[in-house]
Coordinates of C-alpha atoms in Angstrom, one line a residue:
X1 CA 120.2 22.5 -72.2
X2 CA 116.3 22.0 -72.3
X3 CA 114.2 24.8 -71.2
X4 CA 110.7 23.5 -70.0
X5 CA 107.8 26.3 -69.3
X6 CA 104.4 25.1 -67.1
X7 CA 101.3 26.3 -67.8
X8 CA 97.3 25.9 -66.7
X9 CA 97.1 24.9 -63.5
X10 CA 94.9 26.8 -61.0
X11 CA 92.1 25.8 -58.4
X12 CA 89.3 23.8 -59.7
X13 CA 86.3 22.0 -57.3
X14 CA 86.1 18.1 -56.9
X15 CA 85.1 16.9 -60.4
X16 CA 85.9 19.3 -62.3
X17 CA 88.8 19.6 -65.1
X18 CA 92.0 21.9 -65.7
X19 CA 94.7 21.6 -68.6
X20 CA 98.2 21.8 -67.9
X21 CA 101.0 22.4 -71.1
X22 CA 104.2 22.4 -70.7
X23 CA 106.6 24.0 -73.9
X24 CA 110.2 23.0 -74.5
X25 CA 112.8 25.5 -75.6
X26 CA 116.7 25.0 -76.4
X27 CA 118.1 21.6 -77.3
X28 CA 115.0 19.8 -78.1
X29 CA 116.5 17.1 -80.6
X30 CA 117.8 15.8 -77.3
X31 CA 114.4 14.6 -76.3
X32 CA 113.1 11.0 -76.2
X33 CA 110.1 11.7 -73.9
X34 CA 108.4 14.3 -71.8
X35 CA 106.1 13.8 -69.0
X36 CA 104.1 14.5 -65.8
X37 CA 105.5 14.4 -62.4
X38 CA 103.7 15.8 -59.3
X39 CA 104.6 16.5 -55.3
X40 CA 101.7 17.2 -53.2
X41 CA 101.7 18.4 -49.9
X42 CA 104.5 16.4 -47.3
X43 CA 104.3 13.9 -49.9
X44 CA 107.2 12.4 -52.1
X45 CA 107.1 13.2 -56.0
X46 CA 105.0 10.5 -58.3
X47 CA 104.9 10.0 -61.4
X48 CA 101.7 10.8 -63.2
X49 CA 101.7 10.7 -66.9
X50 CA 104.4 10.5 -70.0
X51 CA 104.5 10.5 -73.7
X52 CA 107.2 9.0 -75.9
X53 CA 108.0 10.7 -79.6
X54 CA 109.0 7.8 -81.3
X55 CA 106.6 5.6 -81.4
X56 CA 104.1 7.7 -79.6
X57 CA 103.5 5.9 -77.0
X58 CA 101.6 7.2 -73.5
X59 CA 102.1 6.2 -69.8
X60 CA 100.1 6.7 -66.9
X61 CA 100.4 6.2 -63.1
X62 CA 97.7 4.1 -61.3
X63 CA 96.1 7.4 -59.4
X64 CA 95.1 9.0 -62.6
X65 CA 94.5 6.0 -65.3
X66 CA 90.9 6.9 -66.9
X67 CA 90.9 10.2 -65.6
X68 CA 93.8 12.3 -67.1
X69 CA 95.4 11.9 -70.6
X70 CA 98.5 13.1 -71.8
X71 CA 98.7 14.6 -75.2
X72 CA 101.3 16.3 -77.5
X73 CA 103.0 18.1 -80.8
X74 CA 106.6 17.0 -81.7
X75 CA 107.0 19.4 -83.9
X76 CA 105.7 22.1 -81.4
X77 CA 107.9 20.7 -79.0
X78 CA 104.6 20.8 -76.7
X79 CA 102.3 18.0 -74.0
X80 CA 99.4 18.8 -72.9
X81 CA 98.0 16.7 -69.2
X82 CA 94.3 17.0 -69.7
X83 CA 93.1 16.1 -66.4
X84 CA 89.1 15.5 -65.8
X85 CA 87.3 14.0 -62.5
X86 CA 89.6 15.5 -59.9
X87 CA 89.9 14.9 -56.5
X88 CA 91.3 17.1 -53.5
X89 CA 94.0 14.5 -53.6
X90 CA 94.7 15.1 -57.0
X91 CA 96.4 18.5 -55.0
X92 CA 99.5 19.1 -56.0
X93 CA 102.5 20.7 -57.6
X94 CA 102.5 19.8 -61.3
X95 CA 106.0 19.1 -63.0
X96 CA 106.9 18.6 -66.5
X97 CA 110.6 16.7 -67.4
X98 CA 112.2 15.7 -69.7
X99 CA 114.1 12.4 -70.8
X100 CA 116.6 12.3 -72.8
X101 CA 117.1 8.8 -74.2
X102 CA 115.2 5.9 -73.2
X103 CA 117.6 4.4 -70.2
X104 CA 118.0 8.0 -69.0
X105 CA 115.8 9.2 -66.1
X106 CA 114.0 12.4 -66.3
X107 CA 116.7 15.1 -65.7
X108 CA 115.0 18.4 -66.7
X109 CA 112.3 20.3 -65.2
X110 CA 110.2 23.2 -65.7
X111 CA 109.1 25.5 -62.3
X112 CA 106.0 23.7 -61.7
X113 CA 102.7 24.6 -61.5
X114 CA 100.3 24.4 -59.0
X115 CA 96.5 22.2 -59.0
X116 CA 94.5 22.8 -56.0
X117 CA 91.4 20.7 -55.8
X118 CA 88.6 21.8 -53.2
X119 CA 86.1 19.6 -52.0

C-alpha cells in the first residue's frame, strides 16, 4: 500500500498564492504518477494537475492552466501544486493520488486538504 500525506492548504484572498505537498510513504516503486484532484462545495471531483516520473511529464486541467504548476522529487517521493492567482472558485478540497501504472486510474488518496479562497 501507498500512504499519501496533504499538506499547505489554508485560506488565502482572491489573487493570492498557497502551496500544497503531498509525501508518499510505503510501496512507492509502485508509482507511475501522482497528481491533483479537487471537490469543491456540491460539486463533483476534477482533476487539476499531475506529474509523471518517467519521462517527467506535467498535466493540467483547463481551470488552472497558467496559474498553478505542479512540481516534484522522485527520489523524495514528493509533488508540490504551486498554485498563484486564485479565485473563490478555486475553493475546494485538495486531493493528492496516486497511479500506479499508466492504464491504471488513480486509486490512492491522501485525506485532503482544504483551500478556501475569499473574495
Amino acid at each position: 500500500q501507498v500512504q499519501l500525506v496533504e499538506s499547505g492548504g489554508g485560506l488565502v484572498q482572491a489573487g493570492g498564492s498557497l502551496r500544497l505537498s503531498c509525501v508518499a510513504s510505503g510501496r512507492t516503486f509502485s508509482i507511475y504518477a501522482m497528481g491533483w484532484f479537487r471537490q469543491g462545495p456540491g460539486k463533483e471531483r476534477e482533476f487539476v494537475a499531475a506529474l509523471t516520473w518517467e519521462p517527467y511529464t506535467t498535466y493540467y486541467g483547463d481551470s488552472v492552466k497558467g496559474r498553478f504548476t505542479i512540481s516534484g522529487d522522485h527520489a523524495e517521493n514528493t509533488i508540490h501544486l504551486q498554485m498563484n492567482s486564485l479565485k473563490p472558485e478555486d475553493t475546494a478540497i485538495y486531493y493528492c493520488a496516486r497511479k500506479r501504472t499508466a492504464t491504471e486510474n488513480f486509486d490512492s488518496w491522501g485525506q485532503g486538504s482544504q483551500v478556501t479562497v475569499s473574495p
